[in-house]
Amino acid sequence: MRCKLIAGNWKMNGSVECIRGLLEEIRKGAVTIPSVELAVFPPFVYLGLVEQQLSGTAISWGTQNISEYASGPYTGEVAGQMLRDFNCQYAIVGHSERRALYGESDQIVARKFAAALELGIKPILCVGETLEEREEGVTERVIERQIRAVLDLGGIGSFSDAVIAYEPVWAIGTGKTATSEQAQEVHSFIRSKLAVHDMMFPADQVRILYGGSMKPANARELLAMPDVDGGLIGGASLEAKEFLAIAKACG
Ligand code: 13P
């Protein structure tokens, strides 16, 4: 049985004051939804605050990025060991904004994935196609390529302690959501690829999240799909009410 995960990617939003308020509300609401795992992904500078506010609760936290390197002359980067200092359980890798705006290739993403795993931090690998790719009918090929880079570097075993997030680029921040059928189709494709790679690998235990304009109004339908194990939420995770309403839609 895969426990649903509702993860809030705050992107480059927040302030000390608004994070304090947001976490207080999320903490209160979380106790009413014990069967769903909640996680938040603040900008790096707020990790200390988030750790302070969430330690001892059932809510997890992590980062939106991680360096592929352990330490050294990499100005502006943050290493996995530093995330460990703040007890991060997760790190998002390969978000489409990092791929598109900061030139992260499949291979860089695979190395970040490996860097997180090595330190016991669970990577959340984002995959997804652009609108042109969907229209060209190459969605599956793109996603297979993004997953293969991780398989080539770390092998299938690296997915035992990882999460995958299917985020169609055309649905991110656009208000357009994949239909539940479109999401299910890709999620089940992803799972089948993990299973085919190694028949012994328990692909049915890997959590696959959907991300892209998930809101309280569309969450229930998406989360009811057999291979949708939660959501990676952008905009709606900045409002405690909306974030909690999405988590409640898991039930
Ligand atoms: P939105 O929910 O704002 O579309 O963002 C999704 C996302 O990119 C989560 O990582």
Coordinates of C-alpha atoms and ligand atoms in Angstrom, one line a residue:
M1 CA 0.0 0.0 0.0
R2 CA 1.6 3.3 -1.1
C3 CA 1.0 6.1 1.4
K4 CA -0.1 9.3 -0.5
L5 CA 2.3 12.2 -0.4
I6 CA 1.2 15.8 -0.9
A7 CA 4.3 18.0 -1.4
G8 CA 4.3 21.8 -1.5
N9 CA 7.0 23.2 -3.8
W10 CA 7.1 26.8 -2.7
K11 CA 9.5 27.8 -5.5
M12 CA 11.0 31.3 -5.0
N13 CA 8.2 32.5 -2.7
G14 CA 7.9 33.3 1.0
S15 CA 9.2 35.4 3.9
V16 CA 9.9 34.6 7.5
E17 CA 6.6 36.1 8.5
C18 CA 4.4 34.3 5.9
I19 CA 6.2 31.0 6.4
R20 CA 5.6 31.1 10.2
G21 CA 1.9 31.7 9.5
L22 CA 1.6 29.1 6.8
L23 CA 3.4 26.4 8.8
E24 CA 1.3 27.0 11.9
E25 CA -1.9 26.4 9.9
I26 CA -0.5 23.4 8.1
R27 CA 0.6 21.9 11.4
K28 CA -2.9 22.3 12.8
G29 CA -4.5 20.9 9.8
A30 CA -2.1 18.0 9.4
V31 CA -3.2 16.2 12.6
T32 CA -6.7 15.8 11.0
I33 CA -5.2 13.9 8.0
P34 CA -2.9 11.3 9.6
S35 CA -3.1 8.9 6.6
V36 CA -1.5 11.4 4.2
E37 CA 2.2 12.4 4.3
L38 CA 2.7 16.1 3.9
A39 CA 6.0 17.7 2.9
V40 CA 7.1 21.3 2.2
F41 CA 10.0 22.6 0.0
P42 CA 11.0 26.1 1.0
P43 CA 13.8 28.2 -0.6
F44 CA 17.2 27.1 1.0
V45 CA 17.5 30.2 3.3
Y46 CA 14.3 29.2 5.2
L47 CA 15.4 25.6 6.0
G48 CA 16.4 26.4 9.6
L49 CA 13.0 28.1 10.2
V50 CA 11.1 25.2 8.7
E51 CA 13.1 22.6 10.7
Q52 CA 12.4 24.5 13.8
Q53 CA 8.7 24.7 13.1
L54 CA 8.3 21.1 11.9
S55 CA 10.6 19.0 14.1
G56 CA 8.6 16.6 16.1
T57 CA 5.6 16.8 13.8
A58 CA 4.7 14.2 11.1
I59 CA 5.3 16.8 8.3
S60 CA 8.4 16.3 6.2
W61 CA 10.6 18.9 4.5
G62 CA 13.1 19.1 1.8
T63 CA 14.7 21.3 -0.9
Q64 CA 14.0 22.3 -4.4
N65 CA 17.5 21.5 -5.6
I66 CA 20.8 19.9 -4.5
S67 CA 24.3 20.2 -5.8
E68 CA 25.8 17.2 -7.5
Y69 CA 29.1 17.9 -5.7
A70 CA 30.0 17.3 -2.1
S71 CA 31.9 20.6 -1.4
G72 CA 34.2 23.1 -3.1
P73 CA 34.4 26.0 -5.4
Y74 CA 30.8 26.0 -6.6
T75 CA 29.5 29.6 -5.9
G76 CA 25.8 29.7 -5.2
E77 CA 25.4 25.9 -4.8
V78 CA 24.2 24.0 -1.8
A79 CA 25.5 20.5 -1.0
G80 CA 23.6 17.5 0.3
Q81 CA 25.6 17.4 3.5
M82 CA 24.3 20.9 4.2
L83 CA 20.8 19.7 3.7
R84 CA 21.5 16.9 6.2
D85 CA 22.5 19.5 8.7
F86 CA 18.8 20.7 8.5
N87 CA 17.5 17.1 8.6
C88 CA 15.9 17.3 5.1
Q89 CA 14.2 14.1 4.2
Y90 CA 13.7 14.9 0.5
A91 CA 15.3 16.9 -2.4
I92 CA 13.5 17.7 -5.6
V93 CA 15.7 17.1 -8.7
G94 CA 15.2 17.9 -12.3
H95 CA 12.2 20.3 -11.9
S96 CA 11.4 21.5 -15.4
E97 CA 12.1 25.1 -14.4
R98 CA 15.7 24.0 -13.5
R99 CA 16.0 22.1 -16.7
A100 CA 14.7 24.9 -18.9
L101 CA 16.0 28.0 -17.1
Y102 CA 19.3 26.7 -15.7
G103 CA 20.3 24.2 -18.4
E104 CA 20.1 21.1 -16.3
S105 CA 20.6 18.1 -18.6
D106 CA 19.3 14.6 -17.9
Q107 CA 22.8 13.6 -16.9
I108 CA 23.2 16.5 -14.4
V109 CA 19.8 15.6 -12.9
A110 CA 20.9 11.9 -12.6
R111 CA 24.1 13.0 -10.7
K112 CA 22.0 15.2 -8.4
F113 CA 19.6 12.2 -7.8
A114 CA 22.7 10.1 -6.9
A115 CA 24.1 12.8 -4.7
A116 CA 20.9 12.9 -2.6
L117 CA 20.6 9.1 -2.3
E118 CA 24.2 8.8 -1.2
L119 CA 23.4 11.0 1.9
G120 CA 20.1 9.2 2.7
I121 CA 18.0 12.0 1.2
K122 CA 15.1 10.8 -0.9
P123 CA 15.2 12.4 -4.4
I124 CA 11.9 13.4 -6.0
L125 CA 12.7 13.1 -9.7
C126 CA 10.6 15.4 -11.9
V127 CA 9.9 14.3 -15.4
G128 CA 7.5 15.7 -18.0
E129 CA 7.0 16.7 -21.6
T130 CA 6.5 20.2 -23.2
L131 CA 3.4 21.1 -25.1
E132 CA 5.3 20.6 -28.5
E133 CA 6.5 17.2 -27.4
R134 CA 2.9 16.1 -26.4
E135 CA 1.6 17.4 -29.7
E136 CA 4.3 15.6 -31.6
G137 CA 3.3 12.4 -29.8
V138 CA 6.7 11.9 -28.1
T139 CA 5.6 12.2 -24.5
E140 CA 6.6 8.6 -23.6
R141 CA 9.9 8.8 -25.4
V142 CA 10.8 12.0 -23.5
I143 CA 9.9 10.5 -20.1
E144 CA 11.7 7.3 -20.8
R145 CA 14.8 9.3 -21.7
Q146 CA 14.6 11.3 -18.5
I147 CA 14.2 8.1 -16.4
R148 CA 16.9 6.2 -18.3
A149 CA 19.6 8.7 -17.3
V150 CA 19.0 7.8 -13.7
L151 CA 18.9 4.1 -14.4
D152 CA 22.1 4.3 -16.4
L153 CA 23.9 6.0 -13.6
G154 CA 22.5 4.3 -10.5
G155 CA 20.6 1.2 -11.6
I156 CA 17.0 0.3 -10.8
G157 CA 17.8 -0.1 -7.1
S158 CA 18.1 3.7 -6.8
F159 CA 14.4 4.0 -7.3
S160 CA 13.7 2.0 -4.1
D161 CA 14.2 5.1 -2.0
A162 CA 13.0 7.7 -4.4
V163 CA 9.8 9.4 -5.6
I164 CA 8.9 10.3 -9.2
A165 CA 6.8 13.4 -10.1
Y166 CA 5.1 13.5 -13.4
E167 CA 4.8 17.2 -14.2
P168 CA 3.7 18.0 -17.8
V169 CA 5.5 21.3 -18.5
W170 CA 2.4 22.7 -20.2
A171 CA 0.4 22.3 -17.0
I172 CA 2.8 24.0 -14.6
G173 CA 1.6 27.4 -13.4
T174 CA -0.8 27.6 -16.4
G175 CA -4.1 26.7 -14.8
K176 CA -4.3 23.8 -17.4
T177 CA -4.3 20.4 -15.8
A178 CA -3.8 17.0 -17.3
T179 CA -7.0 15.1 -17.3
S180 CA -7.1 12.3 -14.8
E181 CA -6.9 9.9 -17.8
Q182 CA -3.9 11.6 -19.2
A183 CA -2.1 11.5 -15.8
Q184 CA -3.0 7.9 -15.3
E185 CA -1.7 6.9 -18.7
V186 CA 1.7 8.5 -18.1
H187 CA 2.0 7.3 -14.5
S188 CA 1.2 3.7 -15.5
F189 CA 3.7 4.0 -18.3
I190 CA 6.4 5.1 -15.8
R191 CA 5.6 2.3 -13.5
S192 CA 5.7 -0.2 -16.3
K193 CA 9.2 1.0 -17.4
L194 CA 10.5 0.4 -13.9
A195 CA 9.0 -3.1 -13.8
V196 CA 10.2 -4.0 -17.3
H197 CA 13.8 -2.9 -16.4
D198 CA 14.0 -5.5 -13.8
M199 CA 11.1 -8.0 -13.2
M200 CA 12.3 -8.5 -9.6
F201 CA 12.1 -4.7 -8.7
P202 CA 8.9 -3.9 -6.7
A203 CA 7.8 -1.1 -9.0
D204 CA 4.4 -1.1 -7.3
Q205 CA 6.0 0.4 -4.2
V206 CA 7.4 3.5 -5.9
R207 CA 5.3 6.6 -5.4
I208 CA 4.5 8.6 -8.5
L209 CA 3.1 12.1 -7.9
Y210 CA 1.3 14.4 -10.3
G211 CA 2.2 18.0 -10.6
G212 CA 0.8 20.8 -12.7
S213 CA -2.0 23.2 -11.6
M214 CA -3.3 20.7 -9.0
K215 CA -6.0 22.5 -7.0
P216 CA -8.7 21.5 -4.5
A217 CA -11.2 21.5 -7.4
N218 CA -9.3 18.9 -9.5
A219 CA -7.4 17.0 -6.9
R220 CA -9.9 14.4 -6.0
E221 CA -10.3 13.1 -9.5
L222 CA -6.5 13.0 -10.2
L223 CA -5.8 11.4 -6.8
A224 CA -8.4 8.7 -7.4
M225 CA -6.4 7.3 -10.3
P226 CA -4.7 3.9 -9.4
D227 CA -1.2 5.1 -10.2
V228 CA -1.4 8.7 -8.9
D229 CA 0.2 8.5 -5.4
G230 CA 0.0 12.2 -4.5
G231 CA 0.8 15.6 -5.8
L232 CA 3.6 18.1 -6.2
I233 CA 1.9 21.4 -5.7
G234 CA 3.1 24.8 -6.7
G235 CA 0.8 27.8 -6.4
A236 CA -1.8 26.1 -4.2
S237 CA 0.8 25.1 -1.6
L238 CA 1.3 28.7 -0.6
E239 CA -2.2 28.8 0.9
A240 CA -2.6 26.5 3.8
K241 CA -6.4 26.1 3.2
E242 CA -5.8 25.0 -0.4
F243 CA -2.9 22.8 0.4
L244 CA -4.8 21.0 3.2
A245 CA -7.9 20.7 1.0
I246 CA -5.8 18.9 -1.6
A247 CA -4.5 16.5 1.1
K248 CA -8.0 15.9 2.3
A249 CA -9.0 14.9 -1.3
C250 CA -6.7 11.9 -1.0
G251 CA -9.2 10.2 1.3
Ligands
13P1 P1 1.7 24.7 -10.1 O1 0.9 23.8 -9.1 O2 1.8 26.1 -9.7 O3 1.2 24.5 -11.5 O4 3.2 24.2 -10.1 C1 3.5 22.8 -10.2 C2 4.9 22.6 -9.9 O5 5.8 23.0 -10.7 C3 5.3 21.9 -8.7 O6 6.6 21.5 -8.7

